[in-house]
N, CA, C and O atoms as a GROMACS GRO file, in nm:
protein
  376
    1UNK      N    1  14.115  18.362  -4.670
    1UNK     CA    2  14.029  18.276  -4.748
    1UNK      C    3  13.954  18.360  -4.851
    1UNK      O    4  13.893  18.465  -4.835
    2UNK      N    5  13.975  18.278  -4.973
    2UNK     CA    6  13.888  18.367  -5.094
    2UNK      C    7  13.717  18.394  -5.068
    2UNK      O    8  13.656  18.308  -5.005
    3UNK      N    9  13.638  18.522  -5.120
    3UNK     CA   10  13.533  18.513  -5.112
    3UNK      C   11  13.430  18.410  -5.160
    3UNK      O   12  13.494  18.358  -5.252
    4UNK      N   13  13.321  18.353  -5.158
    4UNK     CA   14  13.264  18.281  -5.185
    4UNK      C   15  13.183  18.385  -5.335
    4UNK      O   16  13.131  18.496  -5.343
    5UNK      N   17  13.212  18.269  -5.434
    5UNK     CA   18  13.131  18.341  -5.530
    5UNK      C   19  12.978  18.298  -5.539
    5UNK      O   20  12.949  18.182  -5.509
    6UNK      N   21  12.890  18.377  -5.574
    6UNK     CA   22  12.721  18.341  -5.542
    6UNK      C   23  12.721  18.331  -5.688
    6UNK      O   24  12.783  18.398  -5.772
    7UNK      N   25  12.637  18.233  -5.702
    7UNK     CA   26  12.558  18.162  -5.877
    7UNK      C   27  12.411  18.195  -5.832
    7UNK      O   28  12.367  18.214  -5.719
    8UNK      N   29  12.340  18.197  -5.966
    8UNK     CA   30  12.258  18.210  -6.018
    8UNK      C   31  12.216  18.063  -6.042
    8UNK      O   32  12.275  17.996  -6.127
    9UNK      N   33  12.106  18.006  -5.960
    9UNK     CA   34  12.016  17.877  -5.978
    9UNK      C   35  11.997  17.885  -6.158
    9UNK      O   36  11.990  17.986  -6.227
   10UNK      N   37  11.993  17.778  -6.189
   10UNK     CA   38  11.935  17.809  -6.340
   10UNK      C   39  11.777  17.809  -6.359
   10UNK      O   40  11.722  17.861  -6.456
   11UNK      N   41  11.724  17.757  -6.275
   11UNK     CA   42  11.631  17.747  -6.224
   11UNK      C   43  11.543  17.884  -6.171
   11UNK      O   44  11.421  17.887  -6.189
   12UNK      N   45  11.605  17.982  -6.114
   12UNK     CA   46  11.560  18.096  -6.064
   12UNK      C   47  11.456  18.138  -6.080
   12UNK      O   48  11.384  18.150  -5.982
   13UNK      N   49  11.413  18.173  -6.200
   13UNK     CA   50  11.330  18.237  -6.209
   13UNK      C   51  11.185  18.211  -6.179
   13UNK      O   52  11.104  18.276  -6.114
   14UNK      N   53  11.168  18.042  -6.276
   14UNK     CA   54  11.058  17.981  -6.217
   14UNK      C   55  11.022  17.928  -6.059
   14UNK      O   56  10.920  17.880  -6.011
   15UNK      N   57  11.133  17.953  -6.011
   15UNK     CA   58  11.136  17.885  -5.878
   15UNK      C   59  11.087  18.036  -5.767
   15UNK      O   60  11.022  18.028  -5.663
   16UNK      N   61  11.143  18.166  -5.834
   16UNK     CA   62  11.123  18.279  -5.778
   16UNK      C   63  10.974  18.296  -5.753
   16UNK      O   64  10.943  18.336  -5.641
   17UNK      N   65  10.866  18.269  -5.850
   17UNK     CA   66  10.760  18.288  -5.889
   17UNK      C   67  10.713  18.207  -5.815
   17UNK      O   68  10.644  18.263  -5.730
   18UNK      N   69  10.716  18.083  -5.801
   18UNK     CA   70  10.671  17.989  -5.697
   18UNK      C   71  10.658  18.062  -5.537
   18UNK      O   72  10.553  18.090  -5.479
   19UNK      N   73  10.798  18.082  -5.489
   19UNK     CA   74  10.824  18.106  -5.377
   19UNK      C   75  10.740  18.204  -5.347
   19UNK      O   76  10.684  18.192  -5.237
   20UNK      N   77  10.703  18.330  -5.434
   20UNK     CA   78  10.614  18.389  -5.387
   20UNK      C   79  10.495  18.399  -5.344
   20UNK      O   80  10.446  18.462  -5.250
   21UNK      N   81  10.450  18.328  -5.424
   21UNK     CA   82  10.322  18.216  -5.416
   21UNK      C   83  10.306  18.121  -5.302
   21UNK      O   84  10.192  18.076  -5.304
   22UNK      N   85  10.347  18.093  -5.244
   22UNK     CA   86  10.439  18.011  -5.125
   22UNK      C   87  10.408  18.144  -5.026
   22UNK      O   88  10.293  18.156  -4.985
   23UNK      N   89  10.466  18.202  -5.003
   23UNK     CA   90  10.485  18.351  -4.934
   23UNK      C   91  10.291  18.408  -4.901
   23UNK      O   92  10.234  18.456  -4.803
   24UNK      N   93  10.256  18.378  -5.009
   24UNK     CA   94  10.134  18.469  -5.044
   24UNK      C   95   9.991  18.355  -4.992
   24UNK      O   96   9.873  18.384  -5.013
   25UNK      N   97  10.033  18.240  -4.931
   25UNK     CA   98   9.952  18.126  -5.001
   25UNK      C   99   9.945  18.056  -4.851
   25UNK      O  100  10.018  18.085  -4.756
   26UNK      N  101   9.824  17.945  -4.854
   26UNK     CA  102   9.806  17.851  -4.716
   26UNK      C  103   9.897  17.758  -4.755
   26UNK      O  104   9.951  17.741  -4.865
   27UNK      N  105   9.911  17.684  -4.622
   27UNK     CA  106   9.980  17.541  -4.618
   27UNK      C  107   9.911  17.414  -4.693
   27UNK      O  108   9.935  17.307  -4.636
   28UNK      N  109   9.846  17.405  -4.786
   28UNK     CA  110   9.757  17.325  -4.863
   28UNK      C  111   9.883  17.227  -4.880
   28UNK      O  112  10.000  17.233  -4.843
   29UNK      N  113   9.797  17.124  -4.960
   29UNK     CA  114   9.924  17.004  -4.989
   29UNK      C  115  10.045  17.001  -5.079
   29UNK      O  116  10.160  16.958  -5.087
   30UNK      N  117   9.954  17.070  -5.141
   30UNK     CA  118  10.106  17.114  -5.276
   30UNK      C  119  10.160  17.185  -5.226
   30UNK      O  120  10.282  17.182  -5.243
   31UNK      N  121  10.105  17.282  -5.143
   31UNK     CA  122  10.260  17.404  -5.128
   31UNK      C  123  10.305  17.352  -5.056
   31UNK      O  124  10.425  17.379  -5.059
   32UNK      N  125  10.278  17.270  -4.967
   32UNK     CA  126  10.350  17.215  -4.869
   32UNK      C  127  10.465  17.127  -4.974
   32UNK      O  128  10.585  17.145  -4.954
   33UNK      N  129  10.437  17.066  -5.046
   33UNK     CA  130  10.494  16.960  -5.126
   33UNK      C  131  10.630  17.060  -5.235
   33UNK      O  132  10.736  17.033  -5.292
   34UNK      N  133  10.532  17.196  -5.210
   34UNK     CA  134  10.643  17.287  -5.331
   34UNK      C  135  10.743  17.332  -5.234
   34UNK      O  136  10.860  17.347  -5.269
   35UNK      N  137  10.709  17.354  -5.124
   35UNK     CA  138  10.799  17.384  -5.008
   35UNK      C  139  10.925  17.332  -4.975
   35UNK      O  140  11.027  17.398  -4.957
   36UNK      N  141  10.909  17.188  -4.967
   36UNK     CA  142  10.987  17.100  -4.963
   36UNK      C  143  11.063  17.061  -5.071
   36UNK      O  144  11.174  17.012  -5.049
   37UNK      N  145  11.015  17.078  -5.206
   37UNK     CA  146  11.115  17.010  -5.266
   37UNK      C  147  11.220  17.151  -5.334
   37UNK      O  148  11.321  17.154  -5.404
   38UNK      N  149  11.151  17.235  -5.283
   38UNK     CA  150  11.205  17.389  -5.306
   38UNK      C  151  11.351  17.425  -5.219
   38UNK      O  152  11.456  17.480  -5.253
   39UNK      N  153  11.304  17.365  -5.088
   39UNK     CA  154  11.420  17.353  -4.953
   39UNK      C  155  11.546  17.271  -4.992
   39UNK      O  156  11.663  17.307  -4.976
   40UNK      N  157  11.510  17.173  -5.037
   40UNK     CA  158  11.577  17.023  -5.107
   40UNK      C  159  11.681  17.089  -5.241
   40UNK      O  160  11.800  17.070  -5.264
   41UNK      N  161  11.579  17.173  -5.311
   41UNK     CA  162  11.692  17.231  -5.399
   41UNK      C  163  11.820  17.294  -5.414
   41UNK      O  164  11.928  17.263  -5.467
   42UNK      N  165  11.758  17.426  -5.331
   42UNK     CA  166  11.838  17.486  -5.302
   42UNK      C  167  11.978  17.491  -5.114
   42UNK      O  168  12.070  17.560  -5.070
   43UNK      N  169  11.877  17.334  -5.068
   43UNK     CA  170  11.985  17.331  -4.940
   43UNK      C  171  12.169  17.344  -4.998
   43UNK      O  172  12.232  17.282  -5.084
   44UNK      N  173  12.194  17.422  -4.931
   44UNK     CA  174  12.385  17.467  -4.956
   44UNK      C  175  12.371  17.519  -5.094
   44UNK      O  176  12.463  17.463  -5.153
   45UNK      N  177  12.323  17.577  -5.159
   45UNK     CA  178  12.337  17.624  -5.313
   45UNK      C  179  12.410  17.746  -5.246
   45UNK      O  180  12.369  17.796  -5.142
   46UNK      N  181  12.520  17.790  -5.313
   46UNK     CA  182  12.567  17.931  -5.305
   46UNK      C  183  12.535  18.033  -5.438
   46UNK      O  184  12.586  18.063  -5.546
   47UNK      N  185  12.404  18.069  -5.347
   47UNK     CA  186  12.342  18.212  -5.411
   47UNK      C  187  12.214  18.158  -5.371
   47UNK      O  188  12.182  18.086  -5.276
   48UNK      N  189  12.139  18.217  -5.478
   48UNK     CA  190  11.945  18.288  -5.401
   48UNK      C  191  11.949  18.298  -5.301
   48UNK      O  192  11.868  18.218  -5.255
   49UNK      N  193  12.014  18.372  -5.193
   49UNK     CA  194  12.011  18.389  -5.066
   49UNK      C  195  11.829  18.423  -5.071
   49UNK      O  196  11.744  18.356  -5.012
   50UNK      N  197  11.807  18.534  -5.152
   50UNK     CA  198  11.668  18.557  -5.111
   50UNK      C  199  11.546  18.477  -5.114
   50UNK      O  200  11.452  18.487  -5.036
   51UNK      N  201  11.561  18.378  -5.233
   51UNK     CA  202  11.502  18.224  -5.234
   51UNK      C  203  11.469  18.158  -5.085
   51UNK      O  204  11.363  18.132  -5.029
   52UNK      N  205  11.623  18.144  -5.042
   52UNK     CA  206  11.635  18.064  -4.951
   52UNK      C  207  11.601  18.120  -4.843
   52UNK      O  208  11.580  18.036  -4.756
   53UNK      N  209  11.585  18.236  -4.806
   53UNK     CA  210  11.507  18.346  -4.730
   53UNK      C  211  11.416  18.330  -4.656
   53UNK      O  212  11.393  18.304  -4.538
   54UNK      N  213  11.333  18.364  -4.816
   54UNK     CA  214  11.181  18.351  -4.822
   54UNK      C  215  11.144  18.210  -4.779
   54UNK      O  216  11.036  18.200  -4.722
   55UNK      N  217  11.226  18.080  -4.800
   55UNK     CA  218  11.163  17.936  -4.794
   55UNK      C  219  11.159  17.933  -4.624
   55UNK      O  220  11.072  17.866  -4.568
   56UNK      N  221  11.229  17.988  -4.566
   56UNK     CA  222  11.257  17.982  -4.439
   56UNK      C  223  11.101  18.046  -4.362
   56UNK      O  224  11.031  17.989  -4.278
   57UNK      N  225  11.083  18.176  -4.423
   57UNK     CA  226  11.016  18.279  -4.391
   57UNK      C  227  10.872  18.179  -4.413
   57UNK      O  228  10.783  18.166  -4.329
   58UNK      N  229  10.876  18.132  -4.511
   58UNK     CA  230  10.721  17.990  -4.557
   58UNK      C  231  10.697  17.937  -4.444
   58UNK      O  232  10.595  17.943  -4.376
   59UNK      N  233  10.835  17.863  -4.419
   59UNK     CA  234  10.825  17.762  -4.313
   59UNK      C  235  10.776  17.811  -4.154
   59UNK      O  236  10.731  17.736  -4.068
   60UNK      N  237  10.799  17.965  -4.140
   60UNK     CA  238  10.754  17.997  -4.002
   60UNK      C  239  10.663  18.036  -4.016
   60UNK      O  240  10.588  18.020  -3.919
   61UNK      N  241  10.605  18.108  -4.136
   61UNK     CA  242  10.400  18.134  -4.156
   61UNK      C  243  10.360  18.044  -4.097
   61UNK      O  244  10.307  18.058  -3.986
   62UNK      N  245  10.374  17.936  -4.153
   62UNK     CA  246  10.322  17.810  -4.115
   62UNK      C  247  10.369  17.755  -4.024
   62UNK      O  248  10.352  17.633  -4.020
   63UNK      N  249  10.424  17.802  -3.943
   63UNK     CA  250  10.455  17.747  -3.830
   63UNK      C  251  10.547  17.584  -3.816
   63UNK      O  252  10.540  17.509  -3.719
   64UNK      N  253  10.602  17.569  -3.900
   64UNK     CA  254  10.643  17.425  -3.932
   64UNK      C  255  10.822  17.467  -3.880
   64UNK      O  256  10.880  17.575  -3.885
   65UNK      N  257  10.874  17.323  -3.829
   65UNK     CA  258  10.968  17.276  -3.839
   65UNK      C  259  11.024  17.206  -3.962
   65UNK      O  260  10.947  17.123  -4.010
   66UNK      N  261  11.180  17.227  -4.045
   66UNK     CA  262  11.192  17.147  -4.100
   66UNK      C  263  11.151  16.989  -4.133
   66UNK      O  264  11.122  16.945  -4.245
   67UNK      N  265  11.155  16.913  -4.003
   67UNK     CA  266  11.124  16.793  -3.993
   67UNK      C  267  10.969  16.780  -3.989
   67UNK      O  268  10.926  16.674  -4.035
   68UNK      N  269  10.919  16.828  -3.963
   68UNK     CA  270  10.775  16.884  -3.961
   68UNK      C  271  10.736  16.834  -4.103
   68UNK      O  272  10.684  16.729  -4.141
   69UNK      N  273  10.798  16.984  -4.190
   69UNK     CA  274  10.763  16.980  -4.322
   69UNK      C  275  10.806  16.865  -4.389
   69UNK      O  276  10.754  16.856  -4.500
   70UNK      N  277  10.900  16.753  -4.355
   70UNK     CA  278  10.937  16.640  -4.422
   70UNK      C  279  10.877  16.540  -4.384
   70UNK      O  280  10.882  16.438  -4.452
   71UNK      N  281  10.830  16.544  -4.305
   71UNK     CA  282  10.722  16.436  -4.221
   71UNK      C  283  10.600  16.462  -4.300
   71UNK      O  284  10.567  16.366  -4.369
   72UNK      N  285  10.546  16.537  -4.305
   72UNK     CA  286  10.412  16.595  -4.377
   72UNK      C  287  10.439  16.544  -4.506
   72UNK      O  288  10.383  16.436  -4.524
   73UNK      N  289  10.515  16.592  -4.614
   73UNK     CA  290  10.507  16.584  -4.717
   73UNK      C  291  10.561  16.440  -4.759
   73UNK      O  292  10.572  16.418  -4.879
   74UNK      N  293  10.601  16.328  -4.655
   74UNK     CA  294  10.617  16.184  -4.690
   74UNK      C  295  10.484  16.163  -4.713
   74UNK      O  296  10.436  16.118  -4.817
   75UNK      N  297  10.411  16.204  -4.590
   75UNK     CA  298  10.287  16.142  -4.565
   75UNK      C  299  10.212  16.194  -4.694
   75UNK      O  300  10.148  16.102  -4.744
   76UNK      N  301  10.205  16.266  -4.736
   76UNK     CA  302  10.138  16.333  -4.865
   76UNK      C  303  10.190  16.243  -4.960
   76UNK      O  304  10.112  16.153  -4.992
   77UNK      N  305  10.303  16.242  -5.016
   77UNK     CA  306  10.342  16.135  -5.086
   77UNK      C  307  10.290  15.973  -5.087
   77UNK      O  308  10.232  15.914  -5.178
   78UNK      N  309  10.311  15.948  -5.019
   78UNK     CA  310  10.278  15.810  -4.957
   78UNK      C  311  10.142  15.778  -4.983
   78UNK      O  312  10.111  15.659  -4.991
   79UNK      N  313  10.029  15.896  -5.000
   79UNK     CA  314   9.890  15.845  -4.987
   79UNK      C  315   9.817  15.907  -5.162
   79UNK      O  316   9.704  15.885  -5.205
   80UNK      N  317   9.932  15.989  -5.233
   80UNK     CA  318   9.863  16.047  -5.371
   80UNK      C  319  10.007  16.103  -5.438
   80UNK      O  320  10.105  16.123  -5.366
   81UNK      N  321  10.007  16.129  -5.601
   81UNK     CA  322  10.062  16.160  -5.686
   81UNK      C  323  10.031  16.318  -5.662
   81UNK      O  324  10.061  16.369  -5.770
   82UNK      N  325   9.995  16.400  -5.595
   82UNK     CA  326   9.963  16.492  -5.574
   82UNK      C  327  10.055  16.574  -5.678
   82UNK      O  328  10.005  16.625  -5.778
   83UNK      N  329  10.174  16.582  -5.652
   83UNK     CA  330  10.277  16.713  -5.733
   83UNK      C  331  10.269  16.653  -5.884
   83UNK      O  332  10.251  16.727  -5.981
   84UNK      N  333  10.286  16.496  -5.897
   84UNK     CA  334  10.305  16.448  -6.050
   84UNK      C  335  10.136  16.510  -6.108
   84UNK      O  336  10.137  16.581  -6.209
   85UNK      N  337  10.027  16.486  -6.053
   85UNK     CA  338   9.904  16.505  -6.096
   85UNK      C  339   9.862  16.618  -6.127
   85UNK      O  340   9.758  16.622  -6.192
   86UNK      N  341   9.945  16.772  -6.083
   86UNK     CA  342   9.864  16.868  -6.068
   86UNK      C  343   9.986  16.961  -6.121
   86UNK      O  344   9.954  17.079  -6.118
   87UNK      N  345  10.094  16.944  -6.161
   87UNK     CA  346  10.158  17.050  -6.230
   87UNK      C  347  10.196  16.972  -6.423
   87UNK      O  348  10.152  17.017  -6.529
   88UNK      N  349  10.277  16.863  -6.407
   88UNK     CA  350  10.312  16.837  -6.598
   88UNK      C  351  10.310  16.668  -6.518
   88UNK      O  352  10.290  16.608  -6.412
   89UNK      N  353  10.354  16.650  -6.681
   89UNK     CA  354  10.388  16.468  -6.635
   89UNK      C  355  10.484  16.458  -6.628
   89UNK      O  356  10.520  16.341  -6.641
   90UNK      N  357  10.590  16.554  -6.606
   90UNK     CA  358  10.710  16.509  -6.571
   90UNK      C  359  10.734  16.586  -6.411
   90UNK      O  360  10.688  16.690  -6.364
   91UNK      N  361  10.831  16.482  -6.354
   91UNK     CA  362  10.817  16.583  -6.209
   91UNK      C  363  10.999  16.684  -6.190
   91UNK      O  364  11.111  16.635  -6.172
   92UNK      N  365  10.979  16.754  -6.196
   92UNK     CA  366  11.137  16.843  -6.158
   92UNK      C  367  11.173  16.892  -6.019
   92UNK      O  368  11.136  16.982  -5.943
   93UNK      N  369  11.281  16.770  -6.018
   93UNK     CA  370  11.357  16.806  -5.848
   93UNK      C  371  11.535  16.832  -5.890
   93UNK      O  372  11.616  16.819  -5.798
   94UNK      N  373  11.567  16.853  -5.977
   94UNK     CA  374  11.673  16.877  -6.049
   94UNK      C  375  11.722  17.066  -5.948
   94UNK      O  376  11.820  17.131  -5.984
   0.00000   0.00000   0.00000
């Protein structure tokens, strides 16, 4: 079987910068919210292994289960515009 070739998110870079921040940062609502839609992005992407790493590495700071973190961040959703309100007016899950 051929090797798997790894891509480059186009996305990377800004998303790199995040993650660290994420890494560096409490479970507040947004990161929780950046967490998730960060996981969502890159679930099965072949490449940012280290992205996808680090999102993992977030998730056990905080002590969270996947489902955890998707449970949480409905509920965040569900009660405020939180991510639309506090980064642009447009929201990017692309």
């Amino acid at each position: 079987m051929a090797d798997k070739k790894e891509l480059t998110h186009p996305q990377y870079k800004k998303d790199r910068e995040v993650v660290t921040g994420l890494l560096n940062g409490e479970a507040t609502d947004f990161n929780l919210i950046e967490l998730a839609r960060l996981r969502i992005r890159y679930d099965g992407f072949p490449g940012a292994r280290d992205i996808q790493q680090d999102l993992d590495q977030a998730l056990a700071n905080w002590s969270l289960t996947e489902d955890e973190l998707m449970a949480k961040t409905r509920e965040i959703h569900q009660t405020e515009m939180l991510y639309k309100a506090q980064r642009t007016k447009k929201e990017d899950w692309s």
